[in-house]
Short mmCIF file of C-alpha atoms and ligand atoms in Angstrom, two decimals:
data_model
loop_
_atom_site.label_atom_id
_atom_site.label_comp_id
_atom_site.label_asym_id
_atom_site.label_seq_id
_atom_site.Cartn_x
_atom_site.Cartn_y
_atom_site.Cartn_z
CA MET A 1 87.99 60.70 131.47
CA LYS A 2 87.62 62.37 128.03
CA LEU A 3 89.73 65.92 128.80
CA PRO A 4 87.46 68.98 127.13
CA SER A 5 90.07 70.83 124.17
CA ARG A 6 90.61 73.83 125.39
CA SER A 7 88.63 76.42 122.79
CA LYS A 8 90.08 78.67 119.24
CA SER A 9 90.80 81.50 120.29
CA TYR A 10 87.98 84.12 119.67
CA ILE A 11 90.16 87.29 117.95
CA ILE A 12 88.54 90.44 115.98
CA PRO A 13 89.88 90.97 112.97
CA GLU A 14 90.83 95.18 113.97
CA TYR A 15 90.87 98.12 111.19
CA SER A 16 92.14 101.08 111.53
CA LEU A 17 91.20 103.48 108.65
CA THR A 18 94.44 105.52 107.59
CA GLY A 19 95.89 102.04 107.20
CA ASP A 20 93.52 99.92 106.27
CA LEU A 21 90.92 101.82 104.24
CA LEU A 22 92.74 104.63 102.50
CA SER A 23 95.47 102.40 101.63
CA PHE A 24 93.92 99.04 100.66
CA LEU A 25 92.29 102.12 98.50
CA THR A 26 95.58 102.60 96.74
CA CYS A 27 95.96 99.36 95.14
CA ASN A 28 95.53 95.96 96.82
CA LEU A 29 98.64 93.95 96.84
CA GLN A 30 100.37 96.76 97.72
CA TYR A 31 98.80 97.35 100.80
CA ARG A 32 98.53 93.26 100.88
CA TYR A 33 103.29 94.16 101.02
CA GLN A 34 102.57 96.83 102.88
CA ASN A 35 100.60 96.17 105.53
CA ARG A 36 99.65 92.75 106.19
CA GLY A 37 103.23 91.39 105.22
CA THR A 38 104.65 94.54 107.80
CA LEU A 39 107.21 94.96 104.60
CA PRO A 40 108.03 98.37 105.26
CA PRO A 41 108.39 101.07 101.52
CA SER A 42 111.69 101.48 101.16
CA LYS A 43 111.39 105.22 100.66
CA PRO A 44 108.55 105.82 103.30
CA VAL A 45 108.41 109.15 101.61
CA GLN A 46 104.55 110.30 101.77
CA ARG A 47 104.42 108.38 104.97
CA TRP A 48 106.99 109.92 106.93
CA PHE A 49 106.10 113.21 106.16
CA GLY A 50 102.70 111.92 107.09
CA GLU A 51 102.91 111.19 109.79
CA PHE A 52 105.53 113.07 110.51
CA ILE A 53 103.59 116.49 110.11
CA HIS A 54 100.87 114.97 112.58
CA GLY A 55 102.83 114.62 115.12
CA VAL A 56 104.87 117.52 114.55
CA MET A 57 101.44 119.40 115.36
CA GLU A 58 100.18 117.44 118.80
CA GLU A 59 104.00 117.84 120.00
CA ALA A 60 103.38 122.51 119.44
CA PHE A 61 99.39 122.07 121.20
CA ILE A 62 101.05 119.91 124.19
CA GLN A 63 104.36 122.18 124.43
CA TRP A 64 101.82 125.50 123.82
CA LYS A 65 99.14 123.95 126.31
CA HIS A 66 101.72 123.40 128.58
CA GLU A 67 103.74 126.94 128.34
CA ASN A 68 101.33 128.73 126.66
CA THR A 69 104.00 130.09 124.08
CA GLN A 70 102.91 133.28 122.33
CA PHE A 71 102.75 132.77 117.46
CA PRO A 72 104.11 133.16 115.84
CA TRP A 73 106.26 130.66 117.63
CA ASP A 74 110.28 130.78 116.29
CA TRP A 75 111.60 128.31 113.84
CA LYS A 76 115.04 127.83 115.10
CA ALA A 77 113.94 127.76 119.69
CA ASP A 78 109.91 126.83 120.01
CA ILE A 79 109.95 124.84 116.41
CA ARG A 80 113.15 122.27 115.36
CA PRO A 81 113.34 121.04 118.92
CA ILE A 82 110.09 119.51 117.97
CA GLU A 83 110.89 118.26 114.55
CA GLU A 84 114.04 116.74 115.96
CA LEU A 85 111.94 114.73 118.68
CA ILE A 86 109.30 113.58 115.96
CA ASP A 87 111.45 112.79 113.46
CA LEU A 88 113.60 110.92 116.42
CA ARG A 89 110.47 108.88 117.46
CA LEU A 90 109.99 107.74 113.83
CA GLN A 91 113.27 106.69 113.33
CA VAL A 92 113.07 104.02 116.20
CA ARG A 93 109.66 102.74 114.26
CA GLY A 94 112.19 102.69 111.15
CA LEU A 95 110.62 105.81 109.33
CA TYR A 96 112.94 107.71 107.45
CA PRO A 97 112.72 110.96 105.70
CA TYR A 98 114.10 110.83 101.98
CA ASP A 99 117.48 111.86 101.94
CA GLU A 100 117.32 113.65 98.67
CA ASP A 101 114.04 115.43 98.73
CA LEU A 102 113.28 115.82 101.98
CA PHE A 103 116.50 117.25 104.26
CA PHE A 104 116.03 116.61 107.81
CA SER A 105 117.62 113.39 108.95
CA ILE A 106 119.76 114.84 112.09
CA LEU A 107 121.80 112.54 111.64
CA ASN A 108 123.34 114.28 109.09
CA GLN A 109 122.20 117.76 108.89
CA PRO A 110 123.18 118.57 112.06
CA ASP A 111 121.84 121.70 113.15
CA GLU A 112 123.73 124.14 115.12
CA ASN A 113 124.05 126.28 112.04
CA LEU A 114 120.64 126.46 110.48
CA THR A 115 118.39 129.31 110.84
CA ILE A 116 114.66 130.45 109.36
CA ASP A 117 116.53 131.80 106.55
CA ASP A 118 117.84 128.69 105.50
CA LEU A 119 113.88 127.70 105.54
CA ASN A 120 113.84 129.43 102.45
CA GLU A 121 110.38 126.97 101.00
CA HIS A 122 111.75 127.68 96.64
CA ASP A 123 114.01 125.32 97.97
CA HIS A 124 112.47 121.09 97.86
CA LYS A 125 115.72 120.27 100.24
CA LYS A 126 113.88 121.98 103.10
CA LEU A 127 110.13 121.44 102.41
CA ALA A 128 109.29 119.38 105.75
CA SER A 129 110.79 122.07 107.95
CA ALA A 130 108.66 125.33 105.94
CA ARG A 131 105.40 123.30 106.20
CA ALA A 132 106.11 122.11 109.97
CA GLU A 133 106.44 126.21 110.17
CA ARG A 134 103.54 128.19 107.66
CA ALA A 135 101.02 125.16 109.54
CA ILE A 136 102.22 126.06 113.27
CA ASN A 137 101.99 130.07 113.30
CA ILE A 138 99.46 129.98 110.26
CA TRP A 139 96.86 127.77 111.86
CA GLY A 140 98.20 126.26 115.40
CA LYS A 141 96.80 129.93 117.13
CA HIS A 142 93.75 129.32 116.11
CA LEU A 143 93.95 125.87 115.90
CA PHE A 144 95.34 125.50 119.72
CA PRO A 145 92.97 127.76 121.47
CA LEU A 146 89.54 125.07 119.68
CA ILE A 147 90.71 121.58 121.09
CA ASP A 148 89.49 120.17 123.96
CA SER A 149 90.89 117.05 123.59
CA SER A 150 94.02 116.21 121.33
CA GLU A 151 95.34 112.31 120.03
CA LEU A 152 91.99 110.56 120.91
CA LEU A 153 92.08 107.53 119.59
CA ILE A 154 88.99 105.96 118.87
CA LYS A 155 87.28 102.41 118.42
CA GLY A 156 84.77 99.92 117.31
CA ILE A 157 83.19 97.13 116.29
CA ARG A 158 81.01 96.34 113.44
CA GLU A 159 78.86 92.86 111.84
CA MET A 160 81.18 91.09 109.89
CA PRO A 161 80.32 91.78 106.14
CA GLU A 162 78.98 88.43 104.26
CA TYR A 163 79.84 86.74 107.50
CA ASN A 164 80.11 81.95 107.24
CA GLU A 165 79.67 80.42 109.67
CA LYS A 166 82.31 78.30 108.25
CA THR A 167 84.63 80.26 106.78
CA SER A 168 84.99 83.94 108.30
CA ARG A 169 87.86 84.43 111.01
CA SER A 170 85.50 86.01 113.50
CA ASN A 171 81.24 87.78 113.08
CA TYR A 172 82.40 90.83 114.40
CA TYR A 173 85.10 93.62 112.85
CA GLY A 174 87.04 96.36 114.97
CA ILE A 175 87.85 99.69 113.49
CA ASN A 176 89.66 102.64 114.85
CA GLY A 177 91.32 106.07 114.17
CA VAL A 178 93.17 108.48 116.15
CA VAL A 179 91.62 112.33 115.91
CA ASP A 180 91.51 115.63 118.01
CA VAL A 181 88.31 116.92 119.39
CA LEU A 182 86.98 120.46 118.67
CA THR A 183 83.75 121.46 121.26
CA SER A 184 80.85 124.48 121.05
CA MET A 185 81.87 125.51 123.93
CA LYS A 186 84.96 127.01 123.38
CA ILE A 187 84.40 128.22 120.39
CA ASN A 188 82.14 129.76 121.79
CA LYS A 189 84.83 130.89 124.58
CA ASN A 190 86.77 131.36 122.07
CA LEU A 191 84.70 134.09 120.41
CA LYS A 192 84.17 135.60 122.79
CA GLN A 193 86.99 136.43 123.73
CA SER A 194 88.35 137.41 119.51
CA THR A 195 85.62 140.41 120.60
CA LEU A 196 87.60 141.10 123.53
CA ASP A 197 91.32 141.26 121.92
CA ASN A 198 90.40 141.92 118.29
CA PHE A 199 91.82 138.71 117.20
CA ASN A 200 89.76 136.89 114.88
CA ASN A 201 89.67 132.89 114.64
CA LYS A 202 90.17 131.87 111.02
CA ILE A 203 88.00 128.39 111.66
CA ILE A 204 86.21 130.40 113.18
CA GLU A 205 84.68 132.60 110.25
CA PHE A 206 85.86 129.55 108.05
CA LEU A 207 82.21 128.06 110.37
CA LYS A 208 80.15 131.00 109.74
CA LYS A 209 80.72 130.71 106.12
CA ASP A 210 79.66 127.64 106.24
CA PRO A 211 75.70 127.93 105.21
CA ASP A 212 75.65 123.49 105.88
CA PHE A 213 77.33 124.06 108.69
CA GLN A 214 75.21 127.67 110.12
CA LYS A 215 72.47 124.60 109.25
CA ARG A 216 73.08 122.29 110.93
CA ILE A 217 73.95 124.23 114.08
CA SER A 218 70.70 126.02 114.15
CA GLN A 219 68.84 123.02 115.18
CA PHE A 220 70.17 123.32 118.65
CA ASP A 221 69.58 125.33 121.52
CA GLU A 222 72.14 127.86 122.97
CA GLY A 223 73.90 126.03 125.88
CA ASP A 224 73.81 122.83 123.89
CA ASP A 225 77.52 121.50 123.33
CA TYR A 226 78.78 119.68 119.70
CA GLU A 227 81.29 118.58 118.45
CA ILE A 228 84.37 118.86 115.71
CA ILE A 229 86.93 116.42 114.09
CA ILE A 230 90.17 117.65 113.19
CA ASP A 231 92.46 116.05 110.84
CA TYR A 232 95.66 116.48 108.98
CA LYS A 233 97.25 114.99 105.81
CA GLY A 234 100.14 116.24 104.92
CA MET A 235 98.88 115.97 100.99
CA LYS A 236 98.13 118.63 98.77
CA ARG A 237 94.02 119.40 98.44
CA PRO A 238 92.43 116.77 96.74
CA PRO A 239 90.37 117.26 93.32
CA VAL A 240 86.87 116.75 93.20
CA LYS A 241 86.93 115.11 90.38
CA ILE A 242 89.42 112.89 88.97
CA SER A 243 91.08 112.56 85.10
CA ASN A 244 91.91 109.04 85.63
CA PRO A 245 89.60 107.03 86.25
CA LYS A 246 92.43 104.23 88.11
CA ALA A 247 93.84 107.04 90.67
CA GLU A 248 92.05 106.34 93.67
CA ASP A 249 89.41 109.27 93.64
CA LYS A 250 91.17 111.08 97.67
CA TRP A 251 87.90 113.42 97.61
CA LYS A 252 85.09 111.21 98.39
CA THR A 253 87.57 108.70 100.59
CA HIS A 254 88.46 111.39 102.48
CA LYS A 255 85.34 112.42 103.54
CA GLN A 256 84.38 109.09 104.14
CA GLN A 257 87.16 108.98 106.80
CA ILE A 258 85.41 112.06 108.84
CA LEU A 259 82.44 110.39 108.62
CA THR A 260 83.31 107.69 110.30
CA TYR A 261 85.05 109.05 112.15
CA SER A 262 82.82 111.13 113.62
CA TRP A 263 79.91 107.67 113.94
CA LEU A 264 83.18 106.11 116.05
CA ARG A 265 82.92 108.89 118.33
CA SER A 266 79.91 109.15 118.43
CA LYS A 267 80.13 106.16 120.99
CA GLN A 268 81.68 106.69 123.02
CA GLU A 269 80.04 107.92 125.88
CA ASP A 270 81.20 111.07 126.39
CA SER A 271 80.65 112.34 123.35
CA LYS A 272 78.27 114.96 122.30
CA PRO A 273 76.74 115.14 119.16
CA ILE A 274 79.20 115.41 115.64
CA VAL A 275 78.07 118.22 113.53
CA ALA A 276 81.17 118.36 110.94
CA GLY A 277 84.62 117.35 110.30
CA ILE A 278 87.87 120.16 108.98
CA ILE A 279 90.85 118.61 106.92
CA PHE A 280 93.90 120.53 107.09
CA TYR A 281 95.86 119.73 103.44
CA LEU A 282 99.55 120.99 104.94
CA ASN A 283 101.11 120.80 101.90
CA GLU A 284 98.84 123.51 99.91
CA LEU A 285 100.63 125.60 102.63
CA VAL A 286 104.47 125.46 101.29
CA PRO A 287 103.32 123.26 97.63
CA SER A 288 106.22 121.77 96.21
CA LYS A 289 107.70 121.24 92.73
CA GLU A 290 105.03 118.30 92.39
CA ASP A 291 102.15 119.92 94.85
CA LEU A 292 102.31 122.98 91.78
CA VAL A 293 101.57 121.05 88.62
CA LEU A 294 98.90 119.48 89.48
CA ILE A 295 97.62 122.42 91.40
CA LYS A 296 97.74 124.29 88.25
CA ASP A 297 96.56 121.47 86.70
CA GLU A 298 93.28 121.47 88.16
CA LEU A 299 93.04 125.00 88.35
CA GLN A 300 93.22 124.80 84.27
CA ASN A 301 91.00 121.83 83.99
CA GLY A 302 88.45 123.58 86.89
CA LEU A 303 89.23 120.23 87.91
CA THR A 304 89.26 121.73 92.31
CA ASP A 305 86.88 123.44 94.05
CA VAL A 306 88.51 126.40 95.75
CA GLY A 307 91.09 129.17 94.46
CA TYR A 308 88.77 131.00 91.71
CA ASP A 309 89.41 134.21 93.90
CA PHE A 310 92.63 135.21 93.90
CA THR A 311 92.92 136.11 90.27
CA ARG A 312 96.71 137.20 91.02
CA ASP A 313 96.94 133.17 92.55
CA VAL A 314 95.76 132.15 89.71
CA GLN A 315 97.76 134.38 87.20
CA LEU A 316 101.28 133.72 89.41
CA ILE A 317 101.07 129.77 88.57
CA GLU A 318 99.18 130.04 85.29
CA LYS A 319 102.90 131.67 84.49
CA TRP A 320 104.21 129.48 86.44
CA GLN A 321 106.97 126.39 84.49
CA GLU A 322 108.81 123.95 86.56
CA GLU A 323 112.64 125.11 85.64
CA ASP A 324 110.96 128.42 87.77
CA LYS A 325 111.86 129.62 90.82
CA ALA A 326 108.07 128.72 93.07
CA PRO A 327 105.58 131.75 92.59
CA ASP A 328 104.95 134.11 95.69
CA LEU A 329 101.40 133.46 95.88
CA SER A 330 99.08 134.87 98.66
CA ASP A 331 99.11 133.38 102.26
CA GLY A 332 94.46 133.50 101.44
CA PHE A 333 95.49 131.61 98.63
CA LYS A 334 97.42 129.17 100.88
CA ILE A 335 95.01 129.33 104.12
CA GLU A 336 91.54 128.46 101.06
CA ARG A 337 93.37 125.28 100.19
CA SER A 338 94.58 124.16 103.21
CA ILE A 339 90.68 123.47 104.61
CA ARG A 340 87.87 121.85 104.76
CA ILE A 341 84.96 121.01 105.73
CA ILE A 342 83.14 117.98 106.47
CA ASN A 343 79.65 118.26 107.18
CA VAL A 344 78.57 115.09 108.60
CA ASP A 345 74.73 114.18 106.89
CA GLU A 346 73.39 110.76 108.77
CA THR A 347 72.91 109.16 105.37
CA GLU A 348 75.89 109.64 104.08
CA GLN A 349 77.48 109.06 107.02
CA LYS A 350 75.74 105.40 107.41
CA ASP A 351 76.01 105.24 103.43
CA ALA A 352 80.70 105.55 104.61
CA LEU A 353 79.54 102.95 106.84
CA GLU A 354 79.04 100.37 103.97
CA LYS A 355 81.08 101.03 101.96
CA PHE A 356 84.26 100.63 104.94
CA ASP A 357 82.44 97.36 105.88
CA SER A 358 82.62 96.58 101.85
CA VAL A 359 86.46 97.50 102.31
CA VAL A 360 87.05 94.93 104.37
CA ALA A 361 84.45 92.35 102.90
CA THR A 362 86.38 92.07 100.10
CA ILE A 363 90.31 91.96 102.34
CA GLU A 364 88.25 89.14 104.51
CA SER A 365 87.74 87.67 101.64
CA SER A 366 91.11 87.80 99.68
CA LEU A 367 93.20 86.66 102.97
CA ILE A 368 90.77 83.48 103.04
CA LYS A 369 91.74 83.19 100.34
CA GLU A 370 95.68 83.43 101.27
CA MET A 371 95.06 81.19 104.08
CA ASN A 372 93.35 78.05 101.50
CA GLY A 373 96.59 77.71 99.61
CA CYS A 374 95.66 80.82 96.97
CA LYS A 375 98.89 82.67 95.51
CA ILE A 376 99.82 86.37 96.40
CA GLN A 377 99.96 87.70 93.17
CA ASP A 378 96.17 85.48 92.56
CA ALA A 379 94.43 86.34 96.26
CA TRP A 380 95.42 89.81 95.25
CA LYS A 381 93.56 92.39 93.23
CA ALA A 382 96.69 95.38 91.45
CA ASP A 383 95.45 97.49 90.13
CA SER A 384 96.47 101.72 90.40
CA ASP A 385 97.80 104.55 88.36
CA GLU A 386 100.65 105.14 86.65
CA ARG A 387 102.19 107.43 89.48
CA THR A 388 101.45 105.16 93.11
CA CYS A 389 102.91 101.90 90.02
CA SER A 390 105.66 104.14 89.86
CA ALA A 391 107.13 105.09 93.24
CA CYS A 392 105.83 101.42 94.35
CA ASP A 393 108.98 98.92 95.73
CA PHE A 394 106.64 95.95 93.86
CA LYS A 395 106.58 97.06 90.37
CA THR A 396 109.18 94.24 89.39
CA PHE A 397 107.72 91.48 89.75
CA CYS A 398 103.74 93.08 90.05
CA LYS A 399 102.27 91.64 87.16
CA ASN A 400 100.06 94.54 86.98
CA ASN A 401 101.95 97.30 87.08
CA SER A 402 101.02 100.36 85.36
CA VAL A 403 104.61 101.20 84.45
CA LYS A 404 106.90 99.05 82.39
CA THR A 405 109.76 98.70 84.59
CA LYS A 406 112.33 98.87 81.43
CA ASP A 407 115.41 99.90 83.75
CA PHE A 408 115.42 98.22 85.47
CA LYS A 409 118.95 96.07 85.65
CA ILE A 410 119.95 93.55 88.42
CA PRO A 411 123.25 94.19 89.41
S1 SF4 B 501 102.95 98.32 90.48
FE1 SF4 B 501 100.87 99.52 90.92
S2 SF4 B 501 99.31 98.14 90.90
FE2 SF4 B 501 101.48 96.28 91.26
S3 SF4 B 501 102.07 96.26 93.64
FE3 SF4 B 501 102.30 98.22 93.13
S4 SF4 B 501 100.51 100.05 92.68
FE4 SF4 B 501 99.52 98.16 92.65
#
């Protein structure tokens, strides 16, 4: 009797929006080493801060929901314990702040003597805490009452682009992401509440000012529910136009990310129509010196979309030099620059999904080349801008890095 052999296991490759799409677009080869090879970056400050601020906002929301602590929150009593908790969670995953840039690791800096006055936002070493405090006290009080579901895992599957029965790994691939969701029911309830207690919700104000958003919701009858997706970014607002053609167009990729999230969410049974997404660029609340250099350049060269109406702030930034103390920017300027509303348009959503498909097709083709024996550096394209290359761990052996590694010495 011939025994049947066990069939090959059926695996659907999974791709995440932030971990794969955004990181692959930064540099294909760096993505290969860091994400697929699970080689953690040696100085993952950007990643640490992104995850830290996300975690702080999520945890702060949960605490607000249970304890309803009134804003403003006290940094030492209410916020610092959350920071410590998130820092520990990240340490377990091997993510540490870069001590020279960001103060933080509780192992190195016991906090019993720290006070809110230590959160001097001009001191680079306390940036992470200063931003966490601003994010909660500026946006938390407007955002938390509108959140309906937090940390929602959204998943979906799509047909594998350029599928080939013989060579492709699977005929489908999965996409996943995590978002917070606001509903119109909560927005309307908050609107009524706002009128009663004279509290103006800033997020509702921004939504009311947005003509595309208003046009979109005018199609709904009263009582129809809709949703808005929220994402936080531990970075400054990206420019709307990029001057360096090699640099990744973050403005565009963030929009694609929101549009893909909206498609994923729409596939879930309990979802309502998704009309928009909001991204919070939280570094804008406390910009670092590097952020200020970029903001200054973008304002001077018309590369950014907001901020020009704040004449005093624009003048302060123009006068500011790198060796000066950070300029005293107004909250209005910071708030306006830290929020971005992206309206969901079906045609653009389709384009974003096709773009995601094409990224997956390129990743899959590089993977298959590698599986067939091609060398890593030949299978994955190494191409990025100078800023990314200079912070890259692989620059010493990458054939295509744009930064000359003349300082590199073998001890
Ligand atoms: S050095 Fe630059 S091109 Fe090379 S892997 Fe790193 S980011 Fe990519």
